[in-house]
mmCIF file with all atom_site columns, C-alpha atoms in Angstrom:
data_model
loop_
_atom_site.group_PDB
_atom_site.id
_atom_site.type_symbol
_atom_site.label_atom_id
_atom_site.label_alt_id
_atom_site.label_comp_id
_atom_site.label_asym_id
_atom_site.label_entity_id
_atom_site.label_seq_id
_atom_site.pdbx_PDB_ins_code
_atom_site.Cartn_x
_atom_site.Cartn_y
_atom_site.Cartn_z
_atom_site.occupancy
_atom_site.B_iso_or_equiv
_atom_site.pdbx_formal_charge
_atom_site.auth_seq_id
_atom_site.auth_comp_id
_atom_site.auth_asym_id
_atom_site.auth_atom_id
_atom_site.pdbx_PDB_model_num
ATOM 1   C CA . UNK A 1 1   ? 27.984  24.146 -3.971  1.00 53.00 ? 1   UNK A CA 1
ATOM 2   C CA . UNK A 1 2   ? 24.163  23.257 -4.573  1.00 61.00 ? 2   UNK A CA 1
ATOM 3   C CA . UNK A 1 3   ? 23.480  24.955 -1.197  1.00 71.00 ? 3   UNK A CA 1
ATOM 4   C CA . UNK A 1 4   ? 25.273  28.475 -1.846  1.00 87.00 ? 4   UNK A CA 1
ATOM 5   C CA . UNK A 1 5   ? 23.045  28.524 -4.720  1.00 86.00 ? 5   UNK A CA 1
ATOM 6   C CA . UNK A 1 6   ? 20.009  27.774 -2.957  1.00 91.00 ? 6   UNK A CA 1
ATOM 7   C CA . UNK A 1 7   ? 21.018  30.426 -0.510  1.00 91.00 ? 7   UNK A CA 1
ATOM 8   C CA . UNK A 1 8   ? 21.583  32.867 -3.353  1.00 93.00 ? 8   UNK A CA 1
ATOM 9   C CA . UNK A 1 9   ? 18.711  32.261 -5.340  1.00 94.00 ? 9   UNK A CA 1
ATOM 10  C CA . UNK A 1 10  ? 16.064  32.520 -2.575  1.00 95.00 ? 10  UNK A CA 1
ATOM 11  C CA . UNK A 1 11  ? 17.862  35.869 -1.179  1.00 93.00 ? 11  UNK A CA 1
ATOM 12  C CA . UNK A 1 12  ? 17.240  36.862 -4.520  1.00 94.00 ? 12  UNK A CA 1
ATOM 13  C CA . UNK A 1 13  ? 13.753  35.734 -4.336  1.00 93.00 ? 13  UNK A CA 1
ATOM 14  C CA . UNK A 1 14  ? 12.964  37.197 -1.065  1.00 93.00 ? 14  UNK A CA 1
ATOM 15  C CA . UNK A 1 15  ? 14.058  40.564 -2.139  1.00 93.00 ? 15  UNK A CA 1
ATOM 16  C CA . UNK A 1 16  ? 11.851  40.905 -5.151  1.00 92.00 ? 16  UNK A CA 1
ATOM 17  C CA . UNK A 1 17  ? 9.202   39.612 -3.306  1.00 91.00 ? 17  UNK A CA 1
ATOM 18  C CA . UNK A 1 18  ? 9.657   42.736 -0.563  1.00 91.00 ? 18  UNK A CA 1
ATOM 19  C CA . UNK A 1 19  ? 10.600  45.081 -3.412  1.00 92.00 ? 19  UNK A CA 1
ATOM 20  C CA . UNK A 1 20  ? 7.203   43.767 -5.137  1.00 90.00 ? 20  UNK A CA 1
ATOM 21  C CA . UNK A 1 21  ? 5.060   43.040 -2.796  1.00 86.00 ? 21  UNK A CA 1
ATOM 22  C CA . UNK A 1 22  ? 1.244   41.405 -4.015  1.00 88.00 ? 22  UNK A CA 1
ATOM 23  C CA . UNK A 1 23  ? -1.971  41.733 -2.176  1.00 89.00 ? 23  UNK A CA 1
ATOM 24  C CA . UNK A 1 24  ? -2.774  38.363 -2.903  1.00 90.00 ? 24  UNK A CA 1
ATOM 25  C CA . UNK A 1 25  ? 0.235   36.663 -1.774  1.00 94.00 ? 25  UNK A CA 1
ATOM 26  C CA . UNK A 1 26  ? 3.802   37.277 0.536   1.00 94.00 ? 26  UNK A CA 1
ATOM 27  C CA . UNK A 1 27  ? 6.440   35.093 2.226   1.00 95.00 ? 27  UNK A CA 1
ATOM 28  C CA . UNK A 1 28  ? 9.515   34.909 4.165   1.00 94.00 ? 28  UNK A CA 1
ATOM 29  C CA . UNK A 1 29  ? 11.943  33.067 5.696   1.00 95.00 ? 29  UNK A CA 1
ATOM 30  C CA . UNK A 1 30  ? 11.504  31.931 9.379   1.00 91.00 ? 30  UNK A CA 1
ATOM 31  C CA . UNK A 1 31  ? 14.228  32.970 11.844  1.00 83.00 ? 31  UNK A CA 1
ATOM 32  C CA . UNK A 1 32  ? 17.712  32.305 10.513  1.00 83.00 ? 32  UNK A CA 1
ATOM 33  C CA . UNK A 1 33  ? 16.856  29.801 8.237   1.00 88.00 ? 33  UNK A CA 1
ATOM 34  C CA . UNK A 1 34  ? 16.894  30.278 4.649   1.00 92.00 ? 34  UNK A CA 1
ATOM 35  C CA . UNK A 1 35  ? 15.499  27.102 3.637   1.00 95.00 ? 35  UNK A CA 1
ATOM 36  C CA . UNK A 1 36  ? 12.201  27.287 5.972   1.00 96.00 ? 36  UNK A CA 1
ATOM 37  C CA . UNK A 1 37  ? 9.642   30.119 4.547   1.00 97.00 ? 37  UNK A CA 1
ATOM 38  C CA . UNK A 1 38  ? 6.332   30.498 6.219   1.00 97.00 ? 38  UNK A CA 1
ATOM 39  C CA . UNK A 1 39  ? 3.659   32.011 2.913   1.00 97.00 ? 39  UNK A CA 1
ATOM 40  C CA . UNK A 1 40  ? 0.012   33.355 3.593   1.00 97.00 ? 40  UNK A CA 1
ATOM 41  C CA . UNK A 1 41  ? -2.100  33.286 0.925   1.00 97.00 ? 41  UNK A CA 1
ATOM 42  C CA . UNK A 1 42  ? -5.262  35.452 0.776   1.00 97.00 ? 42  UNK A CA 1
ATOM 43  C CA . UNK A 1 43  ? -8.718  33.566 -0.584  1.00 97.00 ? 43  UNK A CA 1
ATOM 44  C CA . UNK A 1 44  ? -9.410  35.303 -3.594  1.00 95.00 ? 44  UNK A CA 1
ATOM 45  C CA . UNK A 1 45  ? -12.349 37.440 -4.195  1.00 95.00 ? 45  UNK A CA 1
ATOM 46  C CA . UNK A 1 46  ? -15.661 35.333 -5.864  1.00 95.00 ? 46  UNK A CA 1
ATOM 47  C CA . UNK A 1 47  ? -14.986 32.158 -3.820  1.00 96.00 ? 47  UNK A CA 1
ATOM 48  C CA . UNK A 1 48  ? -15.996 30.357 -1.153  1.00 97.00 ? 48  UNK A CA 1
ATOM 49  C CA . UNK A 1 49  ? -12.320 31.577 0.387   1.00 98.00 ? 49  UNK A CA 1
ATOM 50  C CA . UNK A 1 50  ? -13.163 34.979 0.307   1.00 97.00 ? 50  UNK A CA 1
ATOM 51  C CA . UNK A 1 51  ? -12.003 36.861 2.936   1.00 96.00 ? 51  UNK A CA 1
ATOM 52  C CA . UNK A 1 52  ? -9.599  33.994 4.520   1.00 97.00 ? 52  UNK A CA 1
ATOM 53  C CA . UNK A 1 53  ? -5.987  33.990 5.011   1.00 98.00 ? 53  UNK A CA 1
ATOM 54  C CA . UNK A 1 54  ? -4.314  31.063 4.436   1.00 98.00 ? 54  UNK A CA 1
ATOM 55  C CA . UNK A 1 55  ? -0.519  30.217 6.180   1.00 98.00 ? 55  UNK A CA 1
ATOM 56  C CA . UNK A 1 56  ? 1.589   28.015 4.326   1.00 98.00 ? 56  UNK A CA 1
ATOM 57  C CA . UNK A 1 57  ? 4.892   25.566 5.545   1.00 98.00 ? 57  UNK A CA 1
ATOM 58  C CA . UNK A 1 58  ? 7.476   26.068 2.540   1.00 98.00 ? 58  UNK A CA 1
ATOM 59  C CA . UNK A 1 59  ? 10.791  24.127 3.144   1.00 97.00 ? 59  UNK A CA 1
ATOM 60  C CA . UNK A 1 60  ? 13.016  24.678 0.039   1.00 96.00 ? 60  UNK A CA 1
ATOM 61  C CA . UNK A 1 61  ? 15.593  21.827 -0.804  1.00 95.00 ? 61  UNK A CA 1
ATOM 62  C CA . UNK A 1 62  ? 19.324  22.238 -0.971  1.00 92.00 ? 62  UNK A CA 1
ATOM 63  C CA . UNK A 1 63  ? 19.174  21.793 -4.373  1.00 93.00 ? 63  UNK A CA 1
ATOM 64  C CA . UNK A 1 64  ? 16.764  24.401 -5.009  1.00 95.00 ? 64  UNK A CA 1
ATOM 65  C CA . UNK A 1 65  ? 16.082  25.684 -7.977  1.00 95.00 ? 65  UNK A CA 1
ATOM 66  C CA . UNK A 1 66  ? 16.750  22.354 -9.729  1.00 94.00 ? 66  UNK A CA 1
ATOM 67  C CA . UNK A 1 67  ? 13.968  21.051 -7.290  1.00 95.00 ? 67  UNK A CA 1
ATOM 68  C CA . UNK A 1 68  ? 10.784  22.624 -6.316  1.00 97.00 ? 68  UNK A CA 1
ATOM 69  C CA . UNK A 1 69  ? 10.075  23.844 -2.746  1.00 97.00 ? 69  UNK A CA 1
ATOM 70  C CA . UNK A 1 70  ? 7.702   21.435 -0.169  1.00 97.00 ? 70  UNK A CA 1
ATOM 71  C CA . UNK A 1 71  ? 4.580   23.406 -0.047  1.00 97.00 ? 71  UNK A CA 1
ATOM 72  C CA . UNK A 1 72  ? 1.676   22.425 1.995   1.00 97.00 ? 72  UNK A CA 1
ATOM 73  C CA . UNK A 1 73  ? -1.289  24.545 4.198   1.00 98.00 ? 73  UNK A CA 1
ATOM 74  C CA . UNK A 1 74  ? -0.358  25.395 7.398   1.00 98.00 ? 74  UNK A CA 1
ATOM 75  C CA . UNK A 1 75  ? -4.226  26.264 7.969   1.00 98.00 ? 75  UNK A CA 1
ATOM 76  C CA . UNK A 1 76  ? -7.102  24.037 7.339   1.00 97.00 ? 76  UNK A CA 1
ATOM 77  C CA . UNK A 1 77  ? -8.762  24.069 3.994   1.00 98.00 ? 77  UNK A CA 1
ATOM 78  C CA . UNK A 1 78  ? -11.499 22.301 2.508   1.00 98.00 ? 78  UNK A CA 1
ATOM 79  C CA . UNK A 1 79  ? -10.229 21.644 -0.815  1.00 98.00 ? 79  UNK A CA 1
ATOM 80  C CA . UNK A 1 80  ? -10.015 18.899 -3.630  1.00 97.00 ? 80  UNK A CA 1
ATOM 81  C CA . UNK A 1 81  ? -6.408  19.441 -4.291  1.00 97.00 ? 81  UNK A CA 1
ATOM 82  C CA . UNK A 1 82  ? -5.327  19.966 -0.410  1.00 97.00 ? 82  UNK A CA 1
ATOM 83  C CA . UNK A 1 83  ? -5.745  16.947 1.629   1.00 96.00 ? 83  UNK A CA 1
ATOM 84  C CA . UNK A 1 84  ? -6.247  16.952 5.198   1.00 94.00 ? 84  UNK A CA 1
ATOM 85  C CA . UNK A 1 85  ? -2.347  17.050 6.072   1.00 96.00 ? 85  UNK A CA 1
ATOM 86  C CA . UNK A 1 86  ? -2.148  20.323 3.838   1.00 97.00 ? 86  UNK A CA 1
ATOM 87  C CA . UNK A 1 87  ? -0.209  18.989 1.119   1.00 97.00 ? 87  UNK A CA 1
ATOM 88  C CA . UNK A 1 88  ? -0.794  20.456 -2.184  1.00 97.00 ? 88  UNK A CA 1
ATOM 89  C CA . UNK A 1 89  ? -1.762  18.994 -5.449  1.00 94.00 ? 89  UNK A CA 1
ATOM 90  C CA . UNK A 1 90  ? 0.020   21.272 -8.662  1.00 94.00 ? 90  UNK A CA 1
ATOM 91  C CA . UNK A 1 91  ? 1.540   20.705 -10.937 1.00 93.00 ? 91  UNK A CA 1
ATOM 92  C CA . UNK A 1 92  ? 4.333   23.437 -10.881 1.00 94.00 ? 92  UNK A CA 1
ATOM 93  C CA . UNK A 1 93  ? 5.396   21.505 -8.020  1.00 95.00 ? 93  UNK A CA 1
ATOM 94  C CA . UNK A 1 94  ? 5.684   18.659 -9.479  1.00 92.00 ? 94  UNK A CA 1
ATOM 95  C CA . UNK A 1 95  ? 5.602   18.014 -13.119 1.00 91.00 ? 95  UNK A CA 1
ATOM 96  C CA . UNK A 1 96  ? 5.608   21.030 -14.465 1.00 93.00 ? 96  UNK A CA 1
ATOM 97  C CA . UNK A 1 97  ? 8.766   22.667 -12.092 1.00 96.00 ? 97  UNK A CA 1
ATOM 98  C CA . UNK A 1 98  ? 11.346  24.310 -13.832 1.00 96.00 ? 98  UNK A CA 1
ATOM 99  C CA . UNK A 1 99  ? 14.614  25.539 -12.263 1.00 95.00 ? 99  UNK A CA 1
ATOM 100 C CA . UNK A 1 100 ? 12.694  28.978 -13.940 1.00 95.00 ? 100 UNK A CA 1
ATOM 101 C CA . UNK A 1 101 ? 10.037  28.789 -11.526 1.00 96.00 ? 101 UNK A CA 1
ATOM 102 C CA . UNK A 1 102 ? 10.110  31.184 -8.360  1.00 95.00 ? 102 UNK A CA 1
ATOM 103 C CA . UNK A 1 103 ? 8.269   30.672 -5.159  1.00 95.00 ? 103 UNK A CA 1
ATOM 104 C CA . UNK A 1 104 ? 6.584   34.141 -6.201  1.00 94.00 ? 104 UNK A CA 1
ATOM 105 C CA . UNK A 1 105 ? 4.984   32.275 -9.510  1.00 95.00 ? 105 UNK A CA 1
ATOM 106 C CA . UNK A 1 106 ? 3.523   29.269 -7.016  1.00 96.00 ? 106 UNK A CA 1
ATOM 107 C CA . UNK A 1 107 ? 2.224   31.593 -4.596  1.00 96.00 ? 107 UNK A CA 1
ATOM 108 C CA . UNK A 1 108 ? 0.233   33.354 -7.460  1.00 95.00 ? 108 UNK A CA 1
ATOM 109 C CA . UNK A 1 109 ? -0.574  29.664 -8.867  1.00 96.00 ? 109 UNK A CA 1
ATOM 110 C CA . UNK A 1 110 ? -2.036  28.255 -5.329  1.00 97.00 ? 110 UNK A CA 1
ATOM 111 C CA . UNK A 1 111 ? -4.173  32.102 -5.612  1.00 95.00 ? 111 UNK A CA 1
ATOM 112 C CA . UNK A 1 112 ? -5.428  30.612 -8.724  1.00 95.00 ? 112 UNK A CA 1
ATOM 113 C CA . UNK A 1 113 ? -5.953  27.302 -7.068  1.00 96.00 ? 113 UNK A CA 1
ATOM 114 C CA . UNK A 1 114 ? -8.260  28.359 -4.901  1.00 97.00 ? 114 UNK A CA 1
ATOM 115 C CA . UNK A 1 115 ? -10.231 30.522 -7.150  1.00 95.00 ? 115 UNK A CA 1
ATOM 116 C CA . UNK A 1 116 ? -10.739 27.440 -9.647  1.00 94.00 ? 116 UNK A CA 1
ATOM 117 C CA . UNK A 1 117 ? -9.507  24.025 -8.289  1.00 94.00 ? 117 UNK A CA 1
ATOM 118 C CA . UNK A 1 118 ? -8.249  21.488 -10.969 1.00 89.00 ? 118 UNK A CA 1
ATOM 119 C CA . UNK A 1 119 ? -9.776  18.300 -11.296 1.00 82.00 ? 119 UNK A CA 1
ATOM 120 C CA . UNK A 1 120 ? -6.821  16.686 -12.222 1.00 82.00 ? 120 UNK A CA 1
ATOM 121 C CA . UNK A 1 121 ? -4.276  17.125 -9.061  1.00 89.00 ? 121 UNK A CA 1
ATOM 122 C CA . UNK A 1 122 ? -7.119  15.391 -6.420  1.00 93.00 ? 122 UNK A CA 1
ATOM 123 C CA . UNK A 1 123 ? -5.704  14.825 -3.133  1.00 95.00 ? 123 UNK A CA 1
ATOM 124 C CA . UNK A 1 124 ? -9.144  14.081 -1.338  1.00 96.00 ? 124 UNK A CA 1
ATOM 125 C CA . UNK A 1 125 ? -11.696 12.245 -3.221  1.00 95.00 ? 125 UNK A CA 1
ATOM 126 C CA . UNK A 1 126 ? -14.581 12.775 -1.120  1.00 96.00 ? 126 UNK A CA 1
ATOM 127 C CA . UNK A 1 127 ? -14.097 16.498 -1.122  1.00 96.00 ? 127 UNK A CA 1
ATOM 128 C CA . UNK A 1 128 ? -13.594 16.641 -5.299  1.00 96.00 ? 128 UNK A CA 1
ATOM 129 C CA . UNK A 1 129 ? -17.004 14.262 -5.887  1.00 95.00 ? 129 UNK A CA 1
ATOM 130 C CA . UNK A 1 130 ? -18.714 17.069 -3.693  1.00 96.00 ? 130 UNK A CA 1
ATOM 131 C CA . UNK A 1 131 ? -16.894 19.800 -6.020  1.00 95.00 ? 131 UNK A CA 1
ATOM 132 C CA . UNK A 1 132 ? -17.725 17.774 -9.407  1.00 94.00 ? 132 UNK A CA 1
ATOM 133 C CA . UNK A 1 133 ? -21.196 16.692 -8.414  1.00 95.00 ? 133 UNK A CA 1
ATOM 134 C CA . UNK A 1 134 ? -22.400 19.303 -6.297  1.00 96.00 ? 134 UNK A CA 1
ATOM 135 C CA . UNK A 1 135 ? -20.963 22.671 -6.290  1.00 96.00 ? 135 UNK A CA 1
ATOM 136 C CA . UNK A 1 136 ? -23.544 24.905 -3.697  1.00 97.00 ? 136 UNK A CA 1
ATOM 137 C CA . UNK A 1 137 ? -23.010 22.534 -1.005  1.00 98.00 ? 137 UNK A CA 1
ATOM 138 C CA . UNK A 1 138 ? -19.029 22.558 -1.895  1.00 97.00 ? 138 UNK A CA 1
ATOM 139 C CA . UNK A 1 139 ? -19.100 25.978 -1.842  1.00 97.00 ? 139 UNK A CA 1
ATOM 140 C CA . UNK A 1 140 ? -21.474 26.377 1.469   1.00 98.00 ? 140 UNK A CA 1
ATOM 141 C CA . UNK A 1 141 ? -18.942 23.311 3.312   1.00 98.00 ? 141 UNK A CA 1
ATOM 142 C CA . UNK A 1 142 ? -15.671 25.404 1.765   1.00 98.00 ? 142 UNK A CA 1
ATOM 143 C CA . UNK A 1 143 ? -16.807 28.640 3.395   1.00 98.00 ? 143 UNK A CA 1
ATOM 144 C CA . UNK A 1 144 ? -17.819 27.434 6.610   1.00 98.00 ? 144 UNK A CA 1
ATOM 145 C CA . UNK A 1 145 ? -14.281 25.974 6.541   1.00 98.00 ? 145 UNK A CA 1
ATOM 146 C CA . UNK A 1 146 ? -12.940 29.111 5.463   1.00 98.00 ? 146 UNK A CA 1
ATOM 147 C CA . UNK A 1 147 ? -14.648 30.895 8.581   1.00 98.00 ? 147 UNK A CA 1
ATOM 148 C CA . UNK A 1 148 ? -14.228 28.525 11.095  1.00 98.00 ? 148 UNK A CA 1
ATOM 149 C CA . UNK A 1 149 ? -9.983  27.917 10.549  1.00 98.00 ? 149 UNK A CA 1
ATOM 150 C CA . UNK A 1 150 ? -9.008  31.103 8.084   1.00 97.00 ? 150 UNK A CA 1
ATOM 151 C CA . UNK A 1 151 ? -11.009 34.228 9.464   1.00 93.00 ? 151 UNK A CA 1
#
């Protein structure tokens, strides 16, 4: 039962995001598996991500919506919520899911992730006392990342 409407809902969710496609943003599922999405995420304009694209693993659970999607970096990011296995530190994957929530609303929130990280989801702690206590070289390390695994 919790799997038909998994499989419903992200059908659902796939079609609005083809219907509505963003610039910043897309996904799909891989192959013939509804549960296993590959996103790409484009580094927003203004930061040190500019100009990268960014892949994304998404595995949804079987009980999706009622749990939120595994979400984590496919490509290498230097990044105070991302740490070096690509998970992701948000909170609309964790605290702050709500059977509401669509994978089209996280893509948009990792956009605005990247654009402003949040000092309170840290996944690496060396790269956040960089961010917090020196922001050129952050932003000088985060877009030689950027270049060197994104571009």
């Amino acid at each position: 039962m919790a799997l038909s409407l998994a499989v419903r809902r992200l059908q659902k969710e796939f079609l609005d995001l083809s219907r509505h496609p963003s610039e910043l943003c897309s996904a799909g599922p891989l192959e013939e598996d509804i549960l296993t999405w590959q996103g790409v995420v484009m580094g927003p304009e203004g930061s040190p991500y500019e100009g990268g694209i960014f892949f994304l693993d998404i595995v949804f659970p079987g009980s999706y919506p009622l749990k939120p999607p595994q979400v984590q970096f496919s490509t290498r990011i230097y990044h105070p919520n991302v740490n070096e296995s690509g998970c992701i530190g948000l909170d609309i994957l964790t605290s702050k899911w709500a059977p509401t929530c669509t994978l089209s609303q996280v893509l948009l929130a990792i956009c605005s992730m990247l654009a402003d990280p949040s000092p309170y989801d840290i996944l690496d702690p060396d790269i956040a006392n960089v961010f917090l206590e020196d922001r050129p070289k952050f932003n000088l390390q985060a877009r030689r990342w950027t270049k060197e695994y994104a571009m």
